[in-house]
PDB file of C-alpha atoms in Angstrom:
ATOM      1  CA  UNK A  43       0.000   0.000   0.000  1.00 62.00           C
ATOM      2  CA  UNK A  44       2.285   2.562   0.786  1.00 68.00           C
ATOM      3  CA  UNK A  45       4.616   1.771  -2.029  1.00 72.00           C
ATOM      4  CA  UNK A  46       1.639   2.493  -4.237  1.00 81.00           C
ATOM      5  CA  UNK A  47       0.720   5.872  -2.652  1.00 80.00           C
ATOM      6  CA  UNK A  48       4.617   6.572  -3.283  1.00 81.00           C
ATOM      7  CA  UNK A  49       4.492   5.776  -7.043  1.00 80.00           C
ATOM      8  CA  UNK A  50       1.464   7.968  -7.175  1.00 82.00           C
ATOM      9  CA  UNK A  51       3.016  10.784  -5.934  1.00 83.00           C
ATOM     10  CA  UNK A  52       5.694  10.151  -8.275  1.00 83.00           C
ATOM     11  CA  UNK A  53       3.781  10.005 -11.193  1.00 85.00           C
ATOM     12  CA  UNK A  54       1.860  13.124 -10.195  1.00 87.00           C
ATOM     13  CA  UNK A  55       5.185  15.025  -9.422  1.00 87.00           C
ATOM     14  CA  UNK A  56       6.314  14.039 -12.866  1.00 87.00           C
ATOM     15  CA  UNK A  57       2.917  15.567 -14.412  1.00 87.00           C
ATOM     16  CA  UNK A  58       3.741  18.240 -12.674  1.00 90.00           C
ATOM     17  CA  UNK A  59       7.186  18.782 -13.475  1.00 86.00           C
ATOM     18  CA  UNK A  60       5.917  19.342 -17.567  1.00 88.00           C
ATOM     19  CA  UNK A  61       3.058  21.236 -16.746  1.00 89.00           C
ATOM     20  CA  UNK A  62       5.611  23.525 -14.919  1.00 88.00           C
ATOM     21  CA  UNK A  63       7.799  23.184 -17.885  1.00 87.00           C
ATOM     22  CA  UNK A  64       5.378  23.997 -21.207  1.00 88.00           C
ATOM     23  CA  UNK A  65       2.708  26.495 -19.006  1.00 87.00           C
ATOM     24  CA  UNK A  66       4.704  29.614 -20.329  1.00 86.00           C
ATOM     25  CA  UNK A  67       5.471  28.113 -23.723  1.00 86.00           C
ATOM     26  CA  UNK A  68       1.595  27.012 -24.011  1.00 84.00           C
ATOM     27  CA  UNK A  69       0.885  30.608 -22.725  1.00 85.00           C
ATOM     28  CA  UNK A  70       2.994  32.084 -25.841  1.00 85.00           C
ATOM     29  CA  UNK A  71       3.227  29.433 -28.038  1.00 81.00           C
ATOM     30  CA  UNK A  72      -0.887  28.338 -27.389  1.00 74.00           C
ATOM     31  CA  UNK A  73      -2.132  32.085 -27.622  1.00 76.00           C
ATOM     32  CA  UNK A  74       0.005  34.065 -30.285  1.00 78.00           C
ATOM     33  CA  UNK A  75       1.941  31.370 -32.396  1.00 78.00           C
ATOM     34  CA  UNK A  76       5.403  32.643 -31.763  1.00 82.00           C
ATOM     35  CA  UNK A  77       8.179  29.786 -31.227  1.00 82.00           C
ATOM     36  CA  UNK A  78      10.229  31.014 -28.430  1.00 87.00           C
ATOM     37  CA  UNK A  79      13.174  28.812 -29.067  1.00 88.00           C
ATOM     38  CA  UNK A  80      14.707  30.825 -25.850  1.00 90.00           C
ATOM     39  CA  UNK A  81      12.056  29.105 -23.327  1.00 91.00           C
ATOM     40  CA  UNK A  82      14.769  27.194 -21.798  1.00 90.00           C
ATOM     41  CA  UNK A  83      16.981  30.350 -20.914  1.00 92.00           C
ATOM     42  CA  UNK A  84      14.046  31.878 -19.917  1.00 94.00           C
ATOM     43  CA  UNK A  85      13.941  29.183 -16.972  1.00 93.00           C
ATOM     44  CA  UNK A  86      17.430  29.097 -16.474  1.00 93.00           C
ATOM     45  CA  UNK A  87      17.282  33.095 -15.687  1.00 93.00           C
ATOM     46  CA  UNK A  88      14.756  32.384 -13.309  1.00 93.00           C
ATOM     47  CA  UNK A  89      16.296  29.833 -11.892  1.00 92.00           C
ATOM     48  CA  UNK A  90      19.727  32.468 -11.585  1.00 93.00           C
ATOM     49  CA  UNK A  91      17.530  34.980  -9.931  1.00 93.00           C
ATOM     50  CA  UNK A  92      16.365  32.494  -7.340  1.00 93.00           C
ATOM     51  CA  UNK A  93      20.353  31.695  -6.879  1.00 92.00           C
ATOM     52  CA  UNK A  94      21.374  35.262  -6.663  1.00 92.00           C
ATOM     53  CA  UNK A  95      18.067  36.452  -4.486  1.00 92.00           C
ATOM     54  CA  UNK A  96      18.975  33.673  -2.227  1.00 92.00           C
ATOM     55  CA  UNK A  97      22.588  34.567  -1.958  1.00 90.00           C
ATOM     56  CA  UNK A  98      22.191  38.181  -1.063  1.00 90.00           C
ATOM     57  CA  UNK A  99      19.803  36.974   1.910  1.00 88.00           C
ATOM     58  CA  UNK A 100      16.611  37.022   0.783  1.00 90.00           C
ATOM     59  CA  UNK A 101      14.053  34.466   1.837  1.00 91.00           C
ATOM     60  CA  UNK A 102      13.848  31.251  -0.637  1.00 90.00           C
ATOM     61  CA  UNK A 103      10.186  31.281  -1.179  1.00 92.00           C
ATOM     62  CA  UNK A 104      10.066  35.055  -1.973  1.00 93.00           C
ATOM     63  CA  UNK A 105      12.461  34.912  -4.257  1.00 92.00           C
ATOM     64  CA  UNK A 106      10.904  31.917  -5.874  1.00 91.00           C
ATOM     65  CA  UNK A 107       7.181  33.037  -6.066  1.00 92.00           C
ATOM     66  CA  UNK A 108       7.706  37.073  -6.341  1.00 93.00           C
ATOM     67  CA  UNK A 109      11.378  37.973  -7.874  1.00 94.00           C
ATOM     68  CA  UNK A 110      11.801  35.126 -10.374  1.00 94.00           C
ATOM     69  CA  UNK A 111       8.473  35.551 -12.108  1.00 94.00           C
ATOM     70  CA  UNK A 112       8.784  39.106 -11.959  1.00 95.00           C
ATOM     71  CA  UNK A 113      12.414  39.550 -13.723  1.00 95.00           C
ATOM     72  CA  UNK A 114      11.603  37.050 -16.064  1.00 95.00           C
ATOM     73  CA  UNK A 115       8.137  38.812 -17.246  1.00 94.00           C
ATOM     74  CA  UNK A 116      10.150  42.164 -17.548  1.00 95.00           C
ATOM     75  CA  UNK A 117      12.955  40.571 -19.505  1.00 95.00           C
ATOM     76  CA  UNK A 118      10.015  38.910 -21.739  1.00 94.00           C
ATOM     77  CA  UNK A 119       8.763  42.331 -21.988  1.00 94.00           C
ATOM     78  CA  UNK A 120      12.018  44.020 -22.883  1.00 94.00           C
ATOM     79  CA  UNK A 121      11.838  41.189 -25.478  1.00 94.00           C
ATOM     80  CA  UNK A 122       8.702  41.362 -27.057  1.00 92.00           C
ATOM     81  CA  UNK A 123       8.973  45.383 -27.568  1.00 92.00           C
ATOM     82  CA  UNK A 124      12.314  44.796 -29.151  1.00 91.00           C
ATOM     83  CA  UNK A 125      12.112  41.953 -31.041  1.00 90.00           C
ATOM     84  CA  UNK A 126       8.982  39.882 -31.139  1.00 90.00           C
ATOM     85  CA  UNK A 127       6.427  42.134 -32.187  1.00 86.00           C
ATOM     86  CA  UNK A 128       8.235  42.648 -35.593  1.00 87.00           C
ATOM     87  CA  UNK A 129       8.136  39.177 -36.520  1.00 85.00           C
ATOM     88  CA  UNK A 130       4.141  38.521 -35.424  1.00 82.00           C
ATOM     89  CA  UNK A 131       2.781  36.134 -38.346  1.00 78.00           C
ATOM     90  CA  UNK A 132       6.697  35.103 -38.956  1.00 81.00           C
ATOM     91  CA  UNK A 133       7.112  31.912 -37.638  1.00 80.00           C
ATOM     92  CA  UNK A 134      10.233  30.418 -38.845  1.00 83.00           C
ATOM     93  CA  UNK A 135      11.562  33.851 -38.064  1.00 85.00           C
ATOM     94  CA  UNK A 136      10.834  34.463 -34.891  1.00 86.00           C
ATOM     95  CA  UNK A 137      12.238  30.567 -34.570  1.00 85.00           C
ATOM     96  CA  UNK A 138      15.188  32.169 -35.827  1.00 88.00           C
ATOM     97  CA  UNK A 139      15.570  34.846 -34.143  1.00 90.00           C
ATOM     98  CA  UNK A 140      14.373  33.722 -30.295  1.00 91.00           C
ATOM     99  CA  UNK A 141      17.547  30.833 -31.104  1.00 91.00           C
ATOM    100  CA  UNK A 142      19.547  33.406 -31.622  1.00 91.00           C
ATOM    101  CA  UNK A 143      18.827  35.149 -28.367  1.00 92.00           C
ATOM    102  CA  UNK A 144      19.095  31.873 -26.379  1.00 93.00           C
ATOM    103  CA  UNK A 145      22.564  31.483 -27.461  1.00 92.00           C
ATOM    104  CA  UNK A 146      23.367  35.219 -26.494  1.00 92.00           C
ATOM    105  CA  UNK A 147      21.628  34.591 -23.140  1.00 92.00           C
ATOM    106  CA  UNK A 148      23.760  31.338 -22.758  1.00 92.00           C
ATOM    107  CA  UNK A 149      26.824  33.229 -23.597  1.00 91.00           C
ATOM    108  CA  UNK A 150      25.802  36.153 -21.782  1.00 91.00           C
ATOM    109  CA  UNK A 151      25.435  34.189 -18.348  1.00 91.00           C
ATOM    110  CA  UNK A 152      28.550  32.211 -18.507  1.00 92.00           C
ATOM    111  CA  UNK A 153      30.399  35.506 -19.078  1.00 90.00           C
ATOM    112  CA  UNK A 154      29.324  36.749 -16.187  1.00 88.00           C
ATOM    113  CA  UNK A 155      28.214  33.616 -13.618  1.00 86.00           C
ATOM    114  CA  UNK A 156      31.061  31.057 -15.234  1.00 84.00           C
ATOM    115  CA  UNK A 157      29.882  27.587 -16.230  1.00 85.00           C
ATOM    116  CA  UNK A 158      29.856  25.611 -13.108  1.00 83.00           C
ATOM    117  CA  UNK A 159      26.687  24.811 -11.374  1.00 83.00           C
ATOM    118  CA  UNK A 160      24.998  26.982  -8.591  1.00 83.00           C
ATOM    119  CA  UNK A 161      22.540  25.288  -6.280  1.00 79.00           C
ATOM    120  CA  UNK A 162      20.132  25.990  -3.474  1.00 84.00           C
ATOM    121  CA  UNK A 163      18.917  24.064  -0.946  1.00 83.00           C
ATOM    122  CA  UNK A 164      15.469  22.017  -1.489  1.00 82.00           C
ATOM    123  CA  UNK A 165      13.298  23.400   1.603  1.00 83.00           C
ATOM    124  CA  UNK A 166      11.010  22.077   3.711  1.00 79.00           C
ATOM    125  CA  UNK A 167      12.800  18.111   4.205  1.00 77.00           C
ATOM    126  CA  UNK A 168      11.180  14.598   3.738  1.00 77.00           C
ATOM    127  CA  UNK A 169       7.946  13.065   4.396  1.00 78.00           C
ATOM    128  CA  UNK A 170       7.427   9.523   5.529  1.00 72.00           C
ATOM    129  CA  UNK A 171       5.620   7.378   3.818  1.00 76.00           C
ATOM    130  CA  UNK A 172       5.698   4.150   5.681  1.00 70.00           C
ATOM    131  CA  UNK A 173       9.247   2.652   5.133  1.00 72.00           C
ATOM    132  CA  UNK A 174       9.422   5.043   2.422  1.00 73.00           C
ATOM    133  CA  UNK A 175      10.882   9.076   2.277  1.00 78.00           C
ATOM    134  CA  UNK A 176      10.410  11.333  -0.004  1.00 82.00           C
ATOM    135  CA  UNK A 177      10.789  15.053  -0.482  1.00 81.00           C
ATOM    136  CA  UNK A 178       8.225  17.022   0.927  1.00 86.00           C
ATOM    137  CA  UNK A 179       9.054  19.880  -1.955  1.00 87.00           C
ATOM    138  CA  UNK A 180       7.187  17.036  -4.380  1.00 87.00           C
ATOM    139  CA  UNK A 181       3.963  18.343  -3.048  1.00 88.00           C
ATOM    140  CA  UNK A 182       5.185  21.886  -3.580  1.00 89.00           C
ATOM    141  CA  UNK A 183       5.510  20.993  -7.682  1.00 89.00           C
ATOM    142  CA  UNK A 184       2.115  19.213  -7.374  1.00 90.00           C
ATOM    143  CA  UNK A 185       0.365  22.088  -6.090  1.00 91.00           C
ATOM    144  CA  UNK A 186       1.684  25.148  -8.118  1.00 90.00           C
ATOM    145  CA  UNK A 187       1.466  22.952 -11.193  1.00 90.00           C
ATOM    146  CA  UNK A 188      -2.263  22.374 -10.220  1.00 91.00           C
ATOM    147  CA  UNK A 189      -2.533  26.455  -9.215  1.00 90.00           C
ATOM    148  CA  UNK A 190      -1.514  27.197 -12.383  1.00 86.00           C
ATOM    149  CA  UNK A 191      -3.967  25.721 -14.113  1.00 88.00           C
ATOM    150  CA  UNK A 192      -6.839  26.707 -12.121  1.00 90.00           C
ATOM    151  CA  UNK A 193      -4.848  30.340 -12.223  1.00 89.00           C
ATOM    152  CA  UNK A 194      -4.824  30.368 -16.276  1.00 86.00           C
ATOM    153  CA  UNK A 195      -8.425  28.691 -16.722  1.00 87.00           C
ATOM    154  CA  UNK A 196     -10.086  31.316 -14.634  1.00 89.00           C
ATOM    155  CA  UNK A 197      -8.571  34.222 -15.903  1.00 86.00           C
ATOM    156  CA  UNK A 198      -9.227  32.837 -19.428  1.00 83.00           C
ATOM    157  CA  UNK A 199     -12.695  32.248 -18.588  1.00 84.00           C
ATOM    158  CA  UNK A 200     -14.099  34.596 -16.643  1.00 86.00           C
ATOM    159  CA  UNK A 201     -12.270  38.069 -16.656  1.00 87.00           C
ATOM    160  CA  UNK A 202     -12.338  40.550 -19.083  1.00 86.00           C
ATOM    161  CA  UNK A 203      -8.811  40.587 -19.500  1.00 84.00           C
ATOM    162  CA  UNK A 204      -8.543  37.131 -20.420  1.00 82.00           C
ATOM    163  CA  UNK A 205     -11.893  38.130 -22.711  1.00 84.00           C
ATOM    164  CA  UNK A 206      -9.862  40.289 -24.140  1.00 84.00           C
ATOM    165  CA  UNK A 207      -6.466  38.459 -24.934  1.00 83.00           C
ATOM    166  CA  UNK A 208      -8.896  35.522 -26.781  1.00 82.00           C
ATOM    167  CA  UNK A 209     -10.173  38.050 -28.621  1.00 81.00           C
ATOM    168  CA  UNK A 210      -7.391  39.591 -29.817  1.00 81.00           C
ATOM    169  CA  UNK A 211      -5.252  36.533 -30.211  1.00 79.00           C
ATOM    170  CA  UNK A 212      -8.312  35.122 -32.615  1.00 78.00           C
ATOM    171  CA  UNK A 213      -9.307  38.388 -34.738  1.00 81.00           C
ATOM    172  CA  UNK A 214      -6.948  40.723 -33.663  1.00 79.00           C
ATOM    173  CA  UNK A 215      -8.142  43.769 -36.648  1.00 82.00           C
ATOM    174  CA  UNK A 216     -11.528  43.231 -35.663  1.00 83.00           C
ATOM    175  CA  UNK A 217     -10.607  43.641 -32.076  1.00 80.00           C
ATOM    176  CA  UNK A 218      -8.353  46.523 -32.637  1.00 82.00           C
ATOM    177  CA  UNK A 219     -11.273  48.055 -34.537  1.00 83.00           C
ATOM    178  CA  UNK A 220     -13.101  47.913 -31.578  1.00 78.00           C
ATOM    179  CA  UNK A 221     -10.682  50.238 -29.528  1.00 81.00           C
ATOM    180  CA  UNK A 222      -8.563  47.391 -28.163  1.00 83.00           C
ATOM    181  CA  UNK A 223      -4.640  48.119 -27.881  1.00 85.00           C
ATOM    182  CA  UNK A 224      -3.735  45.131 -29.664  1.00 83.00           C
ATOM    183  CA  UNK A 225       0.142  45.846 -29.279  1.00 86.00           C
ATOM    184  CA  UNK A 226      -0.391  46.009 -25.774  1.00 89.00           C
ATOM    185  CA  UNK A 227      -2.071  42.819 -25.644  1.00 87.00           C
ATOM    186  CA  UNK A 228       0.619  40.970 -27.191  1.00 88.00           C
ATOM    187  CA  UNK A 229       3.167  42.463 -24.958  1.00 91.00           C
ATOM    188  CA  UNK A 230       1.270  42.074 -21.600  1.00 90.00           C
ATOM    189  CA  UNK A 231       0.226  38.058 -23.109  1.00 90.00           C
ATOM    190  CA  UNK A 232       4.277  37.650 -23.956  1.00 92.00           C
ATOM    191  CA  UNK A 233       5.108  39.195 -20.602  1.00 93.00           C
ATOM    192  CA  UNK A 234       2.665  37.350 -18.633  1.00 92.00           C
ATOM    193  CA  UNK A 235       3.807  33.668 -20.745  1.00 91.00           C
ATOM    194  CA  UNK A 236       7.323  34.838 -19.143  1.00 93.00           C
ATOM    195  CA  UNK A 237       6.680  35.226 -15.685  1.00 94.00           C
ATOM    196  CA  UNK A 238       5.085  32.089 -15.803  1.00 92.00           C
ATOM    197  CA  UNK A 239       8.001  30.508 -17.056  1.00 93.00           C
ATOM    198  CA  UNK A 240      10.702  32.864 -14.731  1.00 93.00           C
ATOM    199  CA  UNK A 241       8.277  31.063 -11.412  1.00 93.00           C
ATOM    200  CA  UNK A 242       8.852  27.691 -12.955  1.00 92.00           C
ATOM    201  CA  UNK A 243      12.057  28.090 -13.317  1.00 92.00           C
ATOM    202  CA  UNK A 244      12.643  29.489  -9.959  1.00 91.00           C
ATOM    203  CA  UNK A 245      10.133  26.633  -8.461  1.00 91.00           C
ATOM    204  CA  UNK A 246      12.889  24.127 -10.144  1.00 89.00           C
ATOM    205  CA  UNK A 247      15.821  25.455  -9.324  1.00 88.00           C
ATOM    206  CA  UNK A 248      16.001  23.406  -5.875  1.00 87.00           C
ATOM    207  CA  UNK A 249      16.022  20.244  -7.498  1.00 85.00           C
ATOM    208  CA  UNK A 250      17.972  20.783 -10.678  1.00 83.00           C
ATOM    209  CA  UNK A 251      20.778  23.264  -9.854  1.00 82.00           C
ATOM    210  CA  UNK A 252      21.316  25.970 -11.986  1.00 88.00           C
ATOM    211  CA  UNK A 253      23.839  26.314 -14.959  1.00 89.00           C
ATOM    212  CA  UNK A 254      23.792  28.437 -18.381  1.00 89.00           C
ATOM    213  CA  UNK A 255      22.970  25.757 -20.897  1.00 88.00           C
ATOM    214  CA  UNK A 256      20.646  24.058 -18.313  1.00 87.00           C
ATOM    215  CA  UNK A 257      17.553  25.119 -20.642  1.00 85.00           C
ATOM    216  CA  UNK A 258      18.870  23.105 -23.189  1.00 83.00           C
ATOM    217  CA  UNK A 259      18.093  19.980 -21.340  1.00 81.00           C
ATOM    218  CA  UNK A 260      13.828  21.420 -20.438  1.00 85.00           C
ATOM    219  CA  UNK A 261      13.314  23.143 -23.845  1.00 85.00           C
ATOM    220  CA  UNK A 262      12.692  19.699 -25.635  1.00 83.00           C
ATOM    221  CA  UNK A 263      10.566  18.323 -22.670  1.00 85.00           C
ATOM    222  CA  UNK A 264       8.217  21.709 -23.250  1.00 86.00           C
ATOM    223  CA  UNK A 265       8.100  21.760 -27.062  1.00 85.00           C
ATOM    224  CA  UNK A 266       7.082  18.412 -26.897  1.00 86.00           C
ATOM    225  CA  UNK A 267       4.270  18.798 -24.477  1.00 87.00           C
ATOM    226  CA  UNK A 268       2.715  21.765 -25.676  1.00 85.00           C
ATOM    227  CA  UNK A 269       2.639  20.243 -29.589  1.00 86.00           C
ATOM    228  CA  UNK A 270       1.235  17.069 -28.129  1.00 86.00           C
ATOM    229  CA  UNK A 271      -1.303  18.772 -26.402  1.00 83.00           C
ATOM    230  CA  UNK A 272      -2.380  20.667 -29.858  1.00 79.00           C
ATOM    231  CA  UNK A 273      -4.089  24.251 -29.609  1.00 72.00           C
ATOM    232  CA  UNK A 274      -5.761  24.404 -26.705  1.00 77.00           C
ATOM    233  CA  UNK A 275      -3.700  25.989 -24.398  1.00 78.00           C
ATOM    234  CA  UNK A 276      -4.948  24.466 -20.910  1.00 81.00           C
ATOM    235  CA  UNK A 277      -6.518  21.516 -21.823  1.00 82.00           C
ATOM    236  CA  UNK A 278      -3.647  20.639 -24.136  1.00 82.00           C
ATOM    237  CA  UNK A 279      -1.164  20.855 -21.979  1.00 85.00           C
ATOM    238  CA  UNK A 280      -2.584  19.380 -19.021  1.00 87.00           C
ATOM    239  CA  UNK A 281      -3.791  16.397 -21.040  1.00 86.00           C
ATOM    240  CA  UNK A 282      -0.293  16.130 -23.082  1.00 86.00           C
ATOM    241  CA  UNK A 283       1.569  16.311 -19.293  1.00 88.00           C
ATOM    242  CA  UNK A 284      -0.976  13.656 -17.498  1.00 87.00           C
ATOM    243  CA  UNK A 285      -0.149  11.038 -20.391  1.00 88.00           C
ATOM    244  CA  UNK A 286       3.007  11.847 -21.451  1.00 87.00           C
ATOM    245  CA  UNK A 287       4.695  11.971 -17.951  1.00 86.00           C
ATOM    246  CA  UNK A 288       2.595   8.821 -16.737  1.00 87.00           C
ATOM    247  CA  UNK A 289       4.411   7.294 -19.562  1.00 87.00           C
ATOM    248  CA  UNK A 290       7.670   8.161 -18.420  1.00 86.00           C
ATOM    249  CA  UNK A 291       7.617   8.293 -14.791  1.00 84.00           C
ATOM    250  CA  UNK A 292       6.007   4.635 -14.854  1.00 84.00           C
ATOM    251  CA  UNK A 293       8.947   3.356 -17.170  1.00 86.00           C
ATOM    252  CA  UNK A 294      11.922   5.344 -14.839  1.00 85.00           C
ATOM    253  CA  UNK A 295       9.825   3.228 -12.360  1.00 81.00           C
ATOM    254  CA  UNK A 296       9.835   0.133 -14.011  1.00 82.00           C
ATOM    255  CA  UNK A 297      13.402   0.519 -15.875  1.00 83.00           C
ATOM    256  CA  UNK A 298      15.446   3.384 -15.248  1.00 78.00           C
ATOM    257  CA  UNK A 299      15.185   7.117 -16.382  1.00 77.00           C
ATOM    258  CA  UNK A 300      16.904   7.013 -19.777  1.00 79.00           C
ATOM    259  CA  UNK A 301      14.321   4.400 -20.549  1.00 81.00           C
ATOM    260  CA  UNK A 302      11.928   6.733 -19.079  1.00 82.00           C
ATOM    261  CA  UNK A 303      12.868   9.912 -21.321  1.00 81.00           C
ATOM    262  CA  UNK A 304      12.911   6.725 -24.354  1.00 85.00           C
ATOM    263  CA  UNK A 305       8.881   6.208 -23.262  1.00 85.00           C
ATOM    264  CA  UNK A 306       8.560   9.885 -23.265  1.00 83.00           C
ATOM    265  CA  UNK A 307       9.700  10.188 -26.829  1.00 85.00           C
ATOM    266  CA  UNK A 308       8.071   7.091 -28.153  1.00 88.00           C
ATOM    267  CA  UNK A 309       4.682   8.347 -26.938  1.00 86.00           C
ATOM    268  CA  UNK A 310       5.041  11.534 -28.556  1.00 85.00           C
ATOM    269  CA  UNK A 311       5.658  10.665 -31.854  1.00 86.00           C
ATOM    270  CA  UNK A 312       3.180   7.744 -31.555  1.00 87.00           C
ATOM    271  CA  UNK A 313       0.282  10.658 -30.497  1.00 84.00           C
ATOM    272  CA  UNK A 314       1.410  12.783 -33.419  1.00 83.00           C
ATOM    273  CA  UNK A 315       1.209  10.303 -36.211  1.00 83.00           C
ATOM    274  CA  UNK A 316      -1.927   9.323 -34.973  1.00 84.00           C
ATOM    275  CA  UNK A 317      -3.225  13.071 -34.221  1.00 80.00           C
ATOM    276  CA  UNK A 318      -0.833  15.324 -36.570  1.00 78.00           C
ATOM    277  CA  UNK A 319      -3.049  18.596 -34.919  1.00 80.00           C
ATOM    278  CA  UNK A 320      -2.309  17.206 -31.150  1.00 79.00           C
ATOM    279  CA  UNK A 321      -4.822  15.796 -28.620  1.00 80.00           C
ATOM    280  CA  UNK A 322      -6.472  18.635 -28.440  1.00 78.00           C
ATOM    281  CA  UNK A 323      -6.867  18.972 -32.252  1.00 72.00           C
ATOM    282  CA  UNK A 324      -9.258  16.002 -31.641  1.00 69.00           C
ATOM    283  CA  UNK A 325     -10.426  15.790 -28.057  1.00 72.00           C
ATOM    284  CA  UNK A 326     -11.995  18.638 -26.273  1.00 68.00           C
ATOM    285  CA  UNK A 327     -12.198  20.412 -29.313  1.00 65.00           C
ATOM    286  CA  UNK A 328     -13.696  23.550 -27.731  1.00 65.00           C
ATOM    287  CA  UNK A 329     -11.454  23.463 -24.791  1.00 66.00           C
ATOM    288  CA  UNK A 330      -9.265  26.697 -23.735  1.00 70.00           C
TER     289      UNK A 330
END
């Protein structure tokens, strides 16, 4: 018995860990079509800020949930104003160009933070299970992941900002004929899609240490969740990261993790031959 509650937990903290992962890139990606090949660096920056918050004595869990997610949306909207909003419609050029910014982010960093991995430590200890431990910061992951989909959904659904972004992101000339900023839109959706992304990447720093070419190793993971999941930005990726990381966490379970990334993989491209538009280009058609 307990040994099942612990694999549960396991394969819920591995859901988790891609919602976490693509909810900024599904955000972005989901709601205005632009590749942001830089995702990764955008979690490795928040993950810095955590590093450096943390080192200059502020508490973990601020930095985490306030400064990460706030750096990281004002870098995103730095971004957008300065490149992204010229290549709207573009898509193999803003692929393009965001790859060229995460290599001058990657080189940027290691000028000035070196290439050796910075680290903080994972709060709050272990829970017992039984004869089993495991680290209470797993429940952190499950929740936040779980927060921010409620947190998206609602917004989505039932302000008027969120009324606002669908409408723009769906006809944006009729909605800019109806007096809506469109342009400010865009740059409050892109900045919003990277603060989402700087508080993953600060929630993850704990557990994965921190180094400049550390997106490298998430930006496949995300891509791969949020095209799985298809258009729909919450329903896609929360169905893409409930199958696709029950996959994998029950074959690191069964086998070992590089088996377990294999699994990930396989499923993938199994789900896109068999649904080229993504789950959500089938299933829960009129989902957000």
């Amino acid at each position: 018995m307990d040994y099942t509650i612990i694999v549960v937990i396991e394969i819920l903290r591995a859901i988790s860990w891609l919602v976490l992962l693509a909810a900024g890139l599904g955000i972005i990606f989901g709601m205005m079509r632009v590749i942001n090949f830089a995702h990764g660096e955008f979690l490795m920056l928040g993950g810095y800020t955590v590093i450096m918050s943390t080192k200059a004595g502020v508490n973990i869990w601020f930095a985490m949930l306030v400064l990460a997610p706030l750096c990281v949306g004002l870098f995103g909207v730095l971004v957008e104003r300065l490149v992204i909003r010229f290549l709207y419609g573009r898509i193999l050029d803003s692929l393009l160009a965001t790859w060229g910014l995460s290599l001058l982010m990657i080189g940027g960093v290691t000028l000035i933070f070196g290439n050796t991995v910075e680290g903080v430590s994972t709060p709050l200890g272990a829970v017992d299970i039984g004869a089993y431990s495991i680290p209470a910061y797993n429940f952190v992951l499950i929740f936040f992941a779980a927060l921010f989909m409620v947190a998206i959904w609602g917004v989505m659904k039932f302000t008027r900002a969120g009324l606002i972004a669908r409408a723009t992101m769906q006809n944006p000339a009729m909605a800019e004929a109806l007096g809506i900023r469109t342009t400010w839109v865009y740059m409050a959706t892109f900045g919003i899609g990277s603060a989402v992304t700087g508080l993953a990447g600060g929630l993850l720093a704990p557990l994965t240490g921190v180094v400049p070419t550390m997106g490298v190793n998430f930006v496949g993971q995300s891509f791969i969740t949020v095209i799985t999941g298809g258009a729909s930005m919450i329903a896609g990726t929360l169905s893409a990261s409930t199958l696709l990381g029950s996959i994998s966490q029950g074959m690191t379970i069964l086998t070992g993790p590089v088996y377990g990334d294999a699994a990930l993989l396989l499923a993938a491209l199994v789900l896109l031959r068999l649904l080229p538009q993504g789950i959500t280009g089938r299933i829960f058609t009129r989902s957000l």
